[in-house]
């Protein structure tokens, strides 16, 4: 019942569990009138159980005995940060080929800090090759005789998914000595020969066992408020090395020479538009076992695509590569960033979509843009479409270690594409400069990029060379501007188009932006002037034939971009943007 950001811990845990949308029913099982009433008062469902249970699993067994259920998940009441990701993983094991053998499933997290490994409050677990639990203990297991062996330690997380029969068995079987000694419930299963399958989840959560934990949890809650991400003093990394100028691409081999690790290869991810362009490909310094992989930019980059690339590289090379070099547009920039992260961090790229979920430094990575506007070459994110959402891996390890800005590389870009990607920069600036998150840092970069865009897209005085060089710098400044603020309405809505229709980012922004005069009146006029001046055709009526369901998803995806709306319209944006309002706007497009 302790307060956590204005609600009791148990209510937060209940809400978080419901919000995962993974369950048919969610109940709080309790022997306390106070908790029972609190849950019911908040519109939740609670079940009263007997007083005299030894542990939570027994209490749940009593509650489900007469219910018709397949799988029961026990989320402990002190897990207010329960996430969909963890619960999804623990449920997923029941769909794997060895599911028959599983009596229950639970979660574990990688731990690295010896203080935590040796802390008896932190329960460690060891597993066999198929991730079945061998033992749980408050001691460090395995015990490292030589301190620097490279073994991975895992901490057990108090989330269990039982087959109904398993939890009933548990209830009937008396406690034995190992469980009694360690005071760890799930040892009882091992003592009776049951199989516990462990899934790995590395999202950070806080269980609340002590008053200090509660203080920590309150802090995390404050930091996790979507606006806090943007309002804090942010200590973000910038690209440490950048070279600029026509022809500077040829410096690449000198730059890479200093980064070569023993026999580990460099992997070049190159936009496949250059497949036929031997002039560029011949200038790529492939040495020894270096590898070139052509990447299609036809679709928006996906988490599964990142996972496949990482597997391909790991399968071919025994060593982690010396570096990843991305040569292409925003699509290839983002893939290069994501691959360099995922070569080091375990799991799927989808596990890291969000803010600051990456734990380990990425492989050295170099960005070489061949089209300008997105700012992806300088930003702290890599935007990916995942199974659940379209969202960036936003972390301190995402930005490139080196960027090579050679305006010559953008020569071959078609006029439409030049315009669409260039407008990404213009729209970034509009959204940043008109946003509520704006500060002097963002403004200084945003204004410069905005002015450059005006020169490039509305002025006739620039030569082609000047225009290419300036757009490259506009993209850079636009990206820097976003780093400290956020994008806004056009991006939120463009993400909806991208998710449902696969509309690419640049053209999606343009499709949306023409209808946003009520939010950005002056700039929508300027935008239309640019469209007319360059005689660009923007696709029309793309939402005309959407099904109800597609429209619903589109609206949900757009509404889900909370920080973007907050930046655009302030903290009570929900009074301005409703589902109907968004639908009405989409129908115009
Ligand atoms: P892109 O990378 O998708 O490329 C667009 C087209 O231009 C492709 O067909 C590509 O083959 C072609 N192309 C690229 N260089 C060329 C050249 N020199 N000559 C001829 N053709 C060339 O386009 P983009 O607009 O640069 O990137 C869009 C992507 O960037 C989206 O996936 C978006 O989500 C992402 N993005 C990321 C960030 C970030 O901060 N990470 C910011 C904005 C956008
Ligand atoms: Zn953008």
Coordinates of C-alpha atoms and ligand atoms in Angstrom, one line a residue:
X1 CA 0.0 0.0 0.0
X2 CA 3.1 2.3 0.0
X3 CA 2.7 5.3 -2.3
X4 CA 4.5 5.2 -5.6
X5 CA 4.0 8.4 -7.6
X6 CA 0.5 9.0 -6.2
X7 CA -0.8 5.4 -6.3
X8 CA -0.2 2.4 -4.1
X9 CA 2.5 0.0 -5.4
X10 CA -0.1 -2.8 -5.8
X11 CA -2.4 -0.6 -7.9
X12 CA 0.5 0.3 -10.1
X13 CA 1.5 -3.4 -10.5
X14 CA -2.1 -4.3 -11.4
X15 CA -2.4 -1.5 -13.9
X16 CA 1.0 -2.3 -15.5
X17 CA 0.0 -6.0 -15.8
X18 CA -3.4 -5.2 -17.4
X19 CA -1.8 -2.7 -19.7
X20 CA 0.3 -5.5 -21.3
X21 CA -2.9 -6.7 -23.0
X22 CA -1.5 -10.2 -22.8
X23 CA -4.1 -11.8 -20.5
X24 CA -7.8 -12.7 -20.6
X25 CA -8.2 -11.8 -17.0
X26 CA -6.0 -10.1 -14.3
X27 CA -6.8 -10.5 -10.6
X28 CA -5.2 -9.4 -7.4
X29 CA -5.3 -12.4 -4.9
X30 CA -4.9 -11.2 -1.4
X31 CA -5.8 -11.9 2.3
X32 CA -6.0 -8.2 3.1
X33 CA -9.3 -6.3 3.2
X34 CA -7.4 -3.0 2.6
X35 CA -5.8 -4.3 -0.6
X36 CA -9.0 -5.9 -1.8
X37 CA -11.0 -2.7 -1.3
X38 CA -8.3 -0.6 -2.9
X39 CA -8.2 -2.7 -6.1
X40 CA -12.0 -2.8 -6.3
X41 CA -12.2 0.9 -5.8
X42 CA -9.9 1.5 -8.7
X43 CA -12.1 -0.6 -10.9
X44 CA -9.9 -3.7 -10.8
X45 CA -10.8 -7.3 -9.9
X46 CA -9.7 -8.9 -6.6
X47 CA -10.1 -12.3 -4.9
X48 CA -10.0 -12.8 -1.2
X49 CA -8.0 -15.9 -0.1
X50 CA -7.3 -17.7 3.1
X51 CA -4.9 -16.1 5.6
X52 CA -2.6 -19.0 6.2
X53 CA -0.6 -19.4 3.0
X54 CA 3.1 -19.9 3.0
X55 CA 3.7 -18.0 -0.2
X56 CA 2.2 -16.3 -3.2
X57 CA 2.0 -19.4 -5.4
X58 CA -0.1 -21.2 -2.8
X59 CA -2.4 -18.3 -2.6
X60 CA -2.8 -18.3 -6.4
X61 CA -3.3 -22.0 -6.5
X62 CA -6.3 -21.6 -4.1
X63 CA -7.7 -18.9 -6.4
X64 CA -7.4 -20.8 -9.7
X65 CA -8.4 -24.3 -8.4
X66 CA -11.9 -23.9 -9.7
X67 CA -11.2 -21.7 -12.7
X68 CA -11.0 -22.9 -16.2
X69 CA -7.5 -21.8 -17.2
X70 CA -4.5 -23.1 -19.2
X71 CA -1.7 -20.9 -18.0
X72 CA -1.6 -18.9 -14.8
X73 CA 1.0 -16.1 -14.5
X74 CA 2.1 -15.0 -11.1
X75 CA 3.2 -11.4 -11.1
X76 CA 4.4 -10.4 -7.7
X77 CA 2.7 -7.4 -6.1
X78 CA 5.9 -5.6 -5.8
X79 CA 6.7 -5.4 -9.5
X80 CA 5.2 -2.1 -10.5
X81 CA 7.4 -1.9 -13.6
X82 CA 6.2 -5.2 -15.0
X83 CA 6.6 -4.8 -18.7
X84 CA 4.9 -6.4 -21.7
X85 CA 8.3 -7.5 -22.9
X86 CA 9.1 -9.7 -19.9
X87 CA 5.7 -11.3 -19.6
X88 CA 5.6 -11.9 -23.4
X89 CA 8.9 -13.8 -23.2
X90 CA 7.8 -15.9 -20.3
X91 CA 4.6 -16.9 -22.2
X92 CA 6.5 -17.4 -25.4
X93 CA 8.3 -20.5 -24.1
X94 CA 5.0 -22.4 -24.1
X95 CA 5.0 -22.1 -27.9
X96 CA 8.4 -23.6 -28.4
X97 CA 9.1 -27.2 -29.5
X98 CA 10.0 -28.4 -26.0
X99 CA 6.9 -26.9 -24.5
X100 CA 5.5 -30.3 -23.5
X101 CA 8.3 -30.7 -21.0
X102 CA 7.7 -27.4 -19.3
X103 CA 5.9 -27.3 -16.0
X104 CA 6.5 -23.7 -15.4
X105 CA 8.5 -20.8 -16.9
X106 CA 10.2 -17.9 -15.3
X107 CA 12.5 -15.0 -16.1
X108 CA 16.1 -14.1 -15.6
X109 CA 18.2 -11.0 -16.2
X110 CA 21.9 -10.7 -17.0
X111 CA 23.9 -9.2 -14.1
X112 CA 27.5 -8.0 -14.2
X113 CA 28.2 -6.2 -11.0
X114 CA 30.0 -8.4 -8.4
X115 CA 28.2 -6.5 -5.6
X116 CA 24.9 -7.6 -7.0
X117 CA 26.2 -11.1 -7.7
X118 CA 27.2 -11.6 -4.1
X119 CA 24.2 -9.9 -2.6
X120 CA 22.0 -12.5 -0.9
X121 CA 18.8 -10.4 -1.6
X122 CA 19.5 -11.1 -5.3
X123 CA 18.6 -14.7 -6.2
X124 CA 20.9 -16.2 -8.8
X125 CA 20.0 -18.9 -11.2
X126 CA 22.0 -21.3 -13.4
X127 CA 20.6 -23.1 -16.4
X128 CA 21.4 -26.0 -18.7
X129 CA 22.0 -25.7 -22.4
X130 CA 18.2 -25.4 -23.1
X131 CA 17.7 -22.8 -20.4
X132 CA 16.0 -25.2 -18.0
X133 CA 16.9 -24.1 -14.4
X134 CA 19.4 -26.3 -12.6
X135 CA 19.4 -24.4 -9.3
X136 CA 18.5 -21.1 -7.6
X137 CA 20.5 -19.6 -4.8
X138 CA 21.3 -16.6 -2.8
X139 CA 25.0 -17.5 -3.1
X140 CA 26.9 -16.6 -6.2
X141 CA 26.4 -19.6 -8.5
X142 CA 28.6 -20.8 -10.1
X143 CA 31.3 -19.9 -7.7
X144 CA 34.2 -18.4 -9.6
X145 CA 37.4 -20.0 -8.4
X146 CA 39.4 -17.6 -10.7
X147 CA 37.7 -14.3 -10.5
X148 CA 38.1 -13.3 -14.1
X149 CA 36.4 -16.2 -15.8
X150 CA 34.0 -14.9 -18.4
X151 CA 30.8 -16.5 -17.0
X152 CA 27.5 -14.8 -17.4
X153 CA 25.6 -14.5 -14.1
X154 CA 21.8 -14.3 -14.1
X155 CA 19.4 -12.9 -11.5
X156 CA 16.0 -14.5 -11.1
X157 CA 13.0 -12.3 -11.6
X158 CA 9.9 -13.1 -9.5
X159 CA 7.6 -13.7 -12.5
X160 CA 6.2 -17.2 -13.0
X161 CA 4.0 -18.8 -15.7
X162 CA 2.5 -22.1 -14.6
X163 CA 0.5 -24.8 -16.3
X164 CA -2.6 -25.0 -14.1
X165 CA -1.7 -28.5 -13.0
X166 CA 1.8 -27.4 -11.9
X167 CA 0.6 -24.7 -9.6
X168 CA -2.0 -27.1 -8.0
X169 CA 0.8 -29.7 -7.5
X170 CA 2.9 -27.1 -5.9
X171 CA 0.1 -26.3 -3.5
X172 CA -0.1 -29.9 -2.3
X173 CA 3.6 -30.8 -2.1
X174 CA 5.2 -30.0 1.3
X175 CA 8.2 -27.7 1.5
X176 CA 11.5 -29.5 1.6
X177 CA 14.9 -28.6 3.1
X178 CA 16.5 -26.8 0.2
X179 CA 13.6 -24.4 -0.1
X180 CA 13.4 -23.9 3.6
X181 CA 17.1 -23.1 3.8
X182 CA 17.4 -20.7 0.9
X183 CA 13.8 -19.3 1.3
X184 CA 13.3 -19.4 -2.4
X185 CA 9.9 -20.8 -3.5
X186 CA 10.7 -22.2 -6.9
X187 CA 13.4 -24.6 -5.4
X188 CA 10.4 -26.7 -4.3
X189 CA 9.8 -27.6 -8.0
X190 CA 13.3 -28.6 -8.5
X191 CA 13.2 -30.7 -5.4
X192 CA 10.2 -32.6 -6.8
X193 CA 11.8 -33.0 -10.3
X194 CA 9.7 -30.4 -12.2
X195 CA 11.1 -28.6 -15.2
X196 CA 11.4 -24.8 -15.0
X197 CA 12.2 -23.1 -18.3
X198 CA 13.9 -19.7 -18.0
X199 CA 13.6 -16.9 -20.5
X200 CA 16.0 -14.0 -20.6
X201 CA 14.7 -10.4 -20.2
X202 CA 17.1 -7.5 -19.9
X203 CA 14.7 -4.6 -19.4
X204 CA 15.5 -2.8 -16.2
X205 CA 12.9 -3.0 -13.4
X206 CA 12.9 -2.5 -9.7
X207 CA 11.3 -4.9 -7.3
X208 CA 10.4 -3.3 -4.1
X209 CA 11.7 -5.2 -1.1
X210 CA 13.0 -2.5 1.0
X211 CA 12.3 1.2 1.8
X212 CA 15.4 2.1 -0.3
X213 CA 13.9 0.3 -3.2
X214 CA 10.8 2.4 -2.9
X215 CA 12.9 5.6 -3.1
X216 CA 14.7 4.2 -6.2
X217 CA 11.3 3.3 -7.8
X218 CA 9.9 6.8 -7.2
X219 CA 13.0 8.2 -8.9
X220 CA 12.6 5.8 -11.9
X221 CA 9.0 6.8 -12.2
X222 CA 9.9 10.4 -12.5
X223 CA 12.6 9.7 -15.0
X224 CA 10.2 7.6 -17.1
X225 CA 7.6 10.3 -17.4
X226 CA 7.7 10.8 -21.2
X227 CA 8.3 14.5 -20.8
X228 CA 11.1 14.0 -18.4
X229 CA 13.1 12.4 -21.2
X230 CA 13.1 15.7 -22.8
X231 CA 13.0 18.1 -19.9
X232 CA 16.0 16.8 -17.9
X233 CA 19.5 18.3 -18.5
X234 CA 20.5 15.8 -21.0
X235 CA 24.1 14.7 -21.2
X236 CA 24.1 13.3 -24.6
X237 CA 27.0 12.2 -26.8
X238 CA 27.9 13.8 -30.1
X239 CA 29.7 12.2 -33.0
X240 CA 33.3 12.6 -32.0
X241 CA 34.9 12.7 -35.4
X242 CA 33.7 14.1 -38.7
X243 CA 35.4 14.9 -41.9
X244 CA 33.7 17.2 -44.5
X245 CA 34.3 18.2 -48.1
X246 CA 34.1 17.1 -51.7
X247 CA 36.2 14.0 -52.3
X248 CA 36.8 13.3 -48.6
X249 CA 35.3 9.8 -49.0
X250 CA 38.8 8.7 -50.2
X251 CA 40.1 9.3 -46.7
X252 CA 38.1 6.3 -45.5
X253 CA 40.9 3.8 -45.8
X254 CA 43.3 5.9 -43.7
X255 CA 40.6 6.4 -41.2
X256 CA 39.8 2.7 -40.9
X257 CA 43.5 1.7 -40.7
X258 CA 43.7 3.0 -37.2
X259 CA 40.7 0.9 -36.1
X260 CA 41.6 -2.5 -37.5
X261 CA 41.6 -5.2 -34.8
X262 CA 43.8 -8.1 -35.6
X263 CA 42.1 -10.3 -38.1
X264 CA 38.6 -9.0 -37.5
X265 CA 36.9 -7.7 -40.7
X266 CA 35.2 -4.4 -41.5
X267 CA 31.7 -4.9 -42.7
X268 CA 30.4 -2.4 -45.3
X269 CA 26.6 -2.0 -45.5
X270 CA 26.0 -0.3 -48.8
X271 CA 22.8 0.9 -50.4
X272 CA 22.1 -1.4 -53.4
X273 CA 21.4 1.6 -55.6
X274 CA 25.3 1.5 -55.9
X275 CA 25.4 -2.1 -57.1
X276 CA 25.8 -0.9 -60.7
X277 CA 27.9 2.1 -59.8
X278 CA 31.4 0.7 -60.0
X279 CA 32.9 4.1 -59.7
X280 CA 31.8 4.2 -56.0
X281 CA 32.2 0.5 -55.2
X282 CA 35.7 0.5 -56.5
X283 CA 36.6 3.3 -54.1
X284 CA 35.5 1.2 -51.1
X285 CA 38.7 0.0 -49.4
X286 CA 37.9 -3.7 -49.1
X287 CA 41.0 -5.5 -47.5
X288 CA 41.7 -9.0 -46.4
X289 CA 38.4 -10.6 -45.2
X290 CA 36.4 -7.4 -45.2
X291 CA 32.8 -7.9 -46.4
X292 CA 30.5 -5.8 -48.5
X293 CA 26.7 -6.4 -48.0
X294 CA 24.3 -4.6 -50.3
X295 CA 21.2 -3.3 -48.6
X296 CA 17.9 -2.5 -50.3
X297 CA 16.4 0.8 -49.1
X298 CA 13.0 0.0 -50.6
X299 CA 11.4 -0.6 -47.3
X300 CA 11.8 1.0 -43.9
X301 CA 14.4 -0.8 -41.8
X302 CA 13.1 -3.6 -39.5
X303 CA 14.2 -5.2 -36.3
X304 CA 14.1 -8.6 -38.0
X305 CA 16.3 -7.3 -40.7
X306 CA 18.9 -6.2 -38.1
X307 CA 18.7 -9.6 -36.4
X308 CA 19.3 -11.4 -39.7
X309 CA 22.3 -9.2 -40.6
X310 CA 23.8 -9.8 -37.2
X311 CA 23.3 -13.6 -37.5
X312 CA 24.7 -13.6 -41.0
X313 CA 27.9 -11.8 -39.8
X314 CA 28.2 -13.9 -36.6
X315 CA 27.9 -17.1 -38.7
X316 CA 30.6 -16.1 -41.2
X317 CA 33.1 -14.7 -38.7
X318 CA 34.4 -16.0 -35.4
X319 CA 35.5 -12.6 -34.3
X320 CA 33.4 -9.5 -33.7
X321 CA 34.1 -7.2 -36.6
X322 CA 36.5 -4.3 -36.4
X323 CA 33.8 -2.0 -37.5
X324 CA 30.5 -1.4 -39.4
X325 CA 30.5 1.1 -42.2
X326 CA 27.2 2.3 -43.5
X327 CA 27.1 3.9 -46.9
X328 CA 23.7 5.2 -48.1
X329 CA 20.6 7.2 -46.9
X330 CA 18.8 7.2 -43.6
X331 CA 17.8 3.6 -44.1
X332 CA 21.4 2.4 -44.3
X333 CA 22.6 4.8 -41.6
X334 CA 20.0 3.3 -39.2
X335 CA 20.8 -0.3 -40.1
X336 CA 24.5 0.3 -39.6
X337 CA 23.9 1.8 -36.2
X338 CA 21.6 -1.0 -35.1
X339 CA 23.8 -3.8 -36.4
X340 CA 26.8 -2.4 -34.5
X341 CA 24.8 -2.3 -31.3
X342 CA 23.3 -5.8 -31.8
X343 CA 26.6 -7.4 -32.5
X344 CA 27.5 -6.8 -28.8
X345 CA 24.1 -6.8 -27.0
X346 CA 22.2 -10.1 -26.7
X347 CA 18.7 -10.7 -27.9
X348 CA 16.7 -9.1 -30.7
X349 CA 16.8 -5.5 -31.8
X350 CA 13.2 -5.3 -30.8
X351 CA 14.2 -5.7 -27.2
X352 CA 16.0 -2.3 -27.3
X353 CA 13.4 -0.1 -29.0
X354 CA 12.9 2.7 -26.6
X355 CA 15.1 5.0 -24.5
X356 CA 18.4 3.9 -23.0
X357 CA 17.8 0.2 -23.0
X358 CA 21.3 -0.6 -24.5
X359 CA 23.8 -1.7 -21.9
X360 CA 27.0 -2.4 -23.8
X361 CA 29.1 -0.2 -26.1
X362 CA 28.5 -0.9 -29.8
X363 CA 31.1 -2.0 -32.3
X364 CA 33.0 0.9 -33.9
X365 CA 30.7 2.3 -36.6
X366 CA 31.1 4.8 -39.4
X367 CA 28.3 6.7 -41.2
X368 CA 28.7 7.9 -44.8
X369 CA 25.5 9.5 -46.0
X370 CA 24.8 9.5 -49.8
X371 CA 21.6 11.6 -49.5
X372 CA 20.9 14.5 -47.1
X373 CA 18.1 15.5 -44.9
X374 CA 17.3 12.9 -42.2
X375 CA 20.0 13.8 -39.7
X376 CA 20.4 10.1 -39.1
X377 CA 24.2 10.6 -39.6
X378 CA 24.3 12.6 -36.4
X379 CA 21.4 11.5 -34.3
X380 CA 21.2 9.4 -31.1
X381 CA 18.6 7.0 -32.5
X382 CA 18.0 4.4 -35.1
X383 CA 14.4 4.2 -36.2
X384 CA 13.2 0.6 -36.7
X385 CA 9.9 -1.1 -37.4
X386 CA 9.5 -3.9 -35.0
X387 CA 6.8 -6.6 -34.3
X388 CA 5.1 -4.3 -31.9
X389 CA 5.9 -0.7 -32.8
X390 CA 7.9 1.7 -34.9
X391 CA 10.4 3.2 -32.5
X392 CA 14.0 4.0 -32.3
X393 CA 16.8 2.4 -30.4
X394 CA 17.7 5.7 -28.6
X395 CA 20.9 5.3 -26.6
X396 CA 24.3 6.8 -25.8
X397 CA 25.9 4.0 -27.9
X398 CA 23.8 4.6 -31.0
X399 CA 25.7 7.6 -32.5
X400 CA 28.4 7.0 -35.0
X401 CA 32.1 7.1 -33.9
X402 CA 33.0 8.6 -37.2
X403 CA 31.1 10.4 -40.0
X404 CA 32.3 11.2 -43.5
X405 CA 30.4 14.0 -45.2
X406 CA 31.2 14.1 -48.8
X407 CA 28.6 16.1 -50.8
X408 CA 29.8 14.5 -54.0
X409 CA 28.2 11.2 -53.0
X410 CA 24.8 12.7 -53.3
X411 CA 25.1 13.6 -57.0
X412 CA 23.0 10.7 -58.3
X413 CA 19.9 11.3 -56.1
X414 CA 16.7 11.8 -58.2
X415 CA 14.9 15.1 -57.8
X416 CA 11.8 13.7 -56.1
X417 CA 13.9 11.8 -53.6
X418 CA 16.2 14.8 -53.0
X419 CA 13.0 16.8 -52.2
X420 CA 11.4 14.2 -49.9
X421 CA 14.5 13.6 -47.9
X422 CA 15.4 17.3 -47.9
X423 CA 11.9 18.1 -46.6
X424 CA 12.5 15.7 -43.7
X425 CA 15.1 18.2 -42.6
X426 CA 12.8 21.2 -43.1
X427 CA 10.0 19.5 -41.2
X428 CA 12.3 18.5 -38.4
X429 CA 13.2 22.2 -38.0
X430 CA 9.6 23.4 -38.1
X431 CA 8.6 20.8 -35.5
X432 CA 11.5 21.5 -33.3
X433 CA 11.3 25.3 -33.5
X434 CA 7.6 25.3 -32.8
X435 CA 7.7 22.7 -30.1
X436 CA 7.3 23.2 -26.3
X437 CA 10.6 21.4 -25.6
X438 CA 12.6 24.0 -27.5
X439 CA 15.6 25.5 -25.7
X440 CA 18.5 27.7 -26.9
X441 CA 20.6 24.7 -27.7
X442 CA 18.1 23.2 -30.1
X443 CA 17.0 26.5 -31.4
X444 CA 20.5 27.5 -32.5
X445 CA 20.9 24.4 -34.6
X446 CA 17.3 24.4 -35.8
X447 CA 17.3 28.0 -37.0
X448 CA 20.5 27.4 -38.9
X449 CA 19.1 24.3 -40.6
X450 CA 15.8 26.1 -41.4
X451 CA 17.7 29.1 -43.0
X452 CA 19.8 26.7 -45.1
X453 CA 16.6 24.9 -46.3
X454 CA 15.1 28.2 -47.3
X455 CA 18.2 29.0 -49.3
X456 CA 18.3 25.6 -50.9
X457 CA 14.6 25.1 -51.7
X458 CA 13.4 28.7 -52.4
X459 CA 16.4 30.7 -53.5
X460 CA 17.8 30.5 -57.0
X461 CA 21.3 31.8 -56.3
X462 CA 23.1 28.6 -55.3
X463 CA 25.2 26.5 -57.7
X464 CA 24.5 22.7 -57.6
X465 CA 27.8 22.1 -55.6
X466 CA 26.9 24.8 -53.1
X467 CA 23.4 23.4 -52.8
X468 CA 24.6 19.8 -52.1
X469 CA 27.1 21.0 -49.5
X470 CA 24.6 23.2 -47.8
X471 CA 21.9 20.5 -47.7
X472 CA 24.5 18.1 -46.1
X473 CA 25.1 20.7 -43.3
X474 CA 21.4 21.4 -43.0
X475 CA 20.8 17.8 -42.3
X476 CA 23.5 17.8 -39.7
X477 CA 22.1 20.8 -37.9
X478 CA 18.6 19.5 -38.2
X479 CA 19.6 16.3 -36.5
X480 CA 21.4 18.2 -33.8
X481 CA 18.3 20.3 -33.2
X482 CA 16.1 17.2 -32.6
X483 CA 18.7 15.7 -30.2
X484 CA 17.6 18.2 -27.6
X485 CA 14.0 18.5 -28.4
X486 CA 11.6 16.3 -30.4
X487 CA 9.7 16.2 -33.7
X488 CA 6.0 16.8 -33.8
X489 CA 2.6 16.4 -35.5
X490 CA 3.9 15.5 -39.0
X491 CA 6.2 12.8 -37.7
X492 CA 3.6 11.2 -35.3
X493 CA 1.1 11.0 -38.2
X494 CA 3.8 9.9 -40.7
X495 CA 4.7 7.0 -38.4
X496 CA 1.1 5.8 -38.7
X497 CA 1.3 5.8 -42.5
X498 CA 4.6 4.0 -42.4
X499 CA 3.3 1.3 -40.0
X500 CA 0.1 0.5 -41.8
X501 CA 0.9 1.3 -45.5
X502 CA 4.7 1.0 -45.4
X503 CA 4.9 4.6 -46.7
X504 CA 8.6 5.7 -46.6
X505 CA 9.5 8.3 -44.0
X506 CA 10.4 11.3 -46.3
X507 CA 7.4 11.0 -48.6
X508 CA 5.1 10.2 -45.7
X509 CA 6.1 13.4 -44.0
X510 CA 5.3 15.4 -47.1
X511 CA 2.0 13.7 -47.6
X512 CA 1.0 14.7 -44.0
X513 CA 2.6 18.1 -43.8
X514 CA 0.4 19.7 -46.5
X515 CA -2.6 19.2 -44.3
X516 CA -1.2 20.6 -41.1
X517 CA -1.9 24.3 -41.6
X518 CA -3.8 24.5 -38.3
X519 CA -0.6 23.5 -36.5
X520 CA 2.1 25.1 -38.6
X521 CA 0.4 27.7 -40.7
X522 CA 3.3 29.8 -42.0
X523 CA 5.5 26.8 -42.7
X524 CA 2.8 24.8 -44.5
X525 CA 2.5 27.8 -46.9
X526 CA 6.2 27.8 -47.5
X527 CA 6.2 24.1 -48.0
X528 CA 3.5 24.4 -50.7
X529 CA 5.6 27.0 -52.4
X530 CA 8.6 24.7 -52.4
X531 CA 6.5 21.8 -53.8
X532 CA 5.3 24.1 -56.6
X533 CA 8.7 25.6 -57.3
X534 CA 10.3 22.1 -57.8
X535 CA 7.3 20.7 -59.5
X536 CA 7.2 17.7 -57.2
X537 CA 4.2 15.3 -57.1
X538 CA 3.1 14.2 -53.7
X539 CA 0.9 11.1 -53.7
X540 CA -2.8 11.8 -53.0
X541 CA -5.7 9.9 -51.5
X542 CA -3.6 7.1 -50.1
X543 CA -6.0 6.7 -47.1
X544 CA -9.1 6.5 -49.3
X545 CA -9.4 2.7 -49.3
X546 CA -8.3 1.9 -45.8
X547 CA -10.4 -0.7 -43.8
X548 CA -11.8 0.3 -40.5
X549 CA -9.2 -1.8 -38.8
X550 CA -6.3 -0.3 -40.7
X551 CA -7.5 3.2 -39.9
X552 CA -7.8 2.2 -36.3
X553 CA -4.2 0.9 -36.2
X554 CA -3.0 4.0 -37.9
X555 CA -4.6 6.2 -35.4
X556 CA -3.4 4.1 -32.5
X557 CA 0.2 4.2 -33.8
X558 CA 0.1 8.0 -34.2
X559 CA -1.5 8.6 -30.8
X560 CA 1.1 6.4 -29.2
X561 CA 3.9 8.8 -30.0
X562 CA 3.4 10.6 -26.7
X563 CA 6.6 12.7 -26.5
X564 CA 6.0 14.0 -30.0
X565 CA 2.5 15.2 -29.2
X566 CA 3.7 16.7 -25.9
X567 CA 6.4 18.6 -27.8
X568 CA 4.0 19.8 -30.4
X569 CA 1.0 20.8 -28.2
X570 CA 2.0 20.7 -24.6
X571 CA 1.1 18.4 -21.7
X572 CA -2.6 18.5 -22.3
X573 CA -2.4 17.6 -26.0
X574 CA -5.0 14.9 -25.5
X575 CA -7.7 17.7 -25.2
X576 CA -6.7 18.8 -28.7
X577 CA -5.9 15.5 -30.5
X578 CA -8.7 12.9 -30.4
X579 CA -9.0 9.7 -32.4
X580 CA -11.8 11.3 -34.5
X581 CA -9.7 14.3 -35.2
X582 CA -6.8 12.2 -36.4
X583 CA -9.1 10.0 -38.5
X584 CA -10.5 13.1 -40.1
X585 CA -7.0 14.4 -41.0
X586 CA -6.0 11.0 -42.4
X587 CA -9.0 10.9 -44.6
X588 CA -7.9 14.1 -46.3
X589 CA -4.6 12.4 -47.2
Ligands
LIG1 P1 16.6 6.2 -47.9 O1 17.8 5.8 -47.2 O2 15.4 5.3 -47.6 O3 16.9 6.3 -49.4 C1 15.9 6.8 -50.3 C2 16.2 6.3 -51.7 O4 17.3 7.1 -52.2 C3 16.5 4.9 -51.8 O5 15.9 4.4 -53.0 C4 18.0 4.9 -52.0 O6 18.5 3.8 -52.7 C5 18.3 6.2 -52.8 N1 19.6 6.8 -52.7 C6 20.3 7.0 -51.6 N2 21.5 7.6 -51.9 C7 21.5 7.8 -53.3 C8 22.4 8.3 -54.2 N3 23.5 8.9 -53.9 N4 22.0 8.2 -55.5 C9 20.9 7.7 -55.9 N5 20.0 7.2 -55.1 C10 20.3 7.2 -53.8 O7 16.1 7.7 -47.6 P2 16.3 8.7 -46.4 O8 15.2 9.7 -46.6 O9 17.7 9.2 -46.4 O10 16.1 7.9 -45.1 C11 14.8 7.5 -44.6 C12 15.0 6.7 -43.4 O11 15.7 7.4 -42.4 C13 13.7 6.2 -42.8 O12 13.8 4.9 -42.5 C14 13.6 7.0 -41.5 O13 13.0 6.3 -40.5 C15 15.1 7.2 -41.2 N6 15.3 8.4 -40.3 C16 16.2 8.2 -39.3 C17 16.4 9.3 -38.5 C18 17.4 9.1 -37.3 O14 17.6 10.0 -36.6 N7 17.9 7.9 -37.1 C19 15.9 10.5 -38.7 C20 15.0 10.7 -39.8 C21 14.8 9.6 -40.6
LIG2 ZN1 12.2 12.6 -39.9

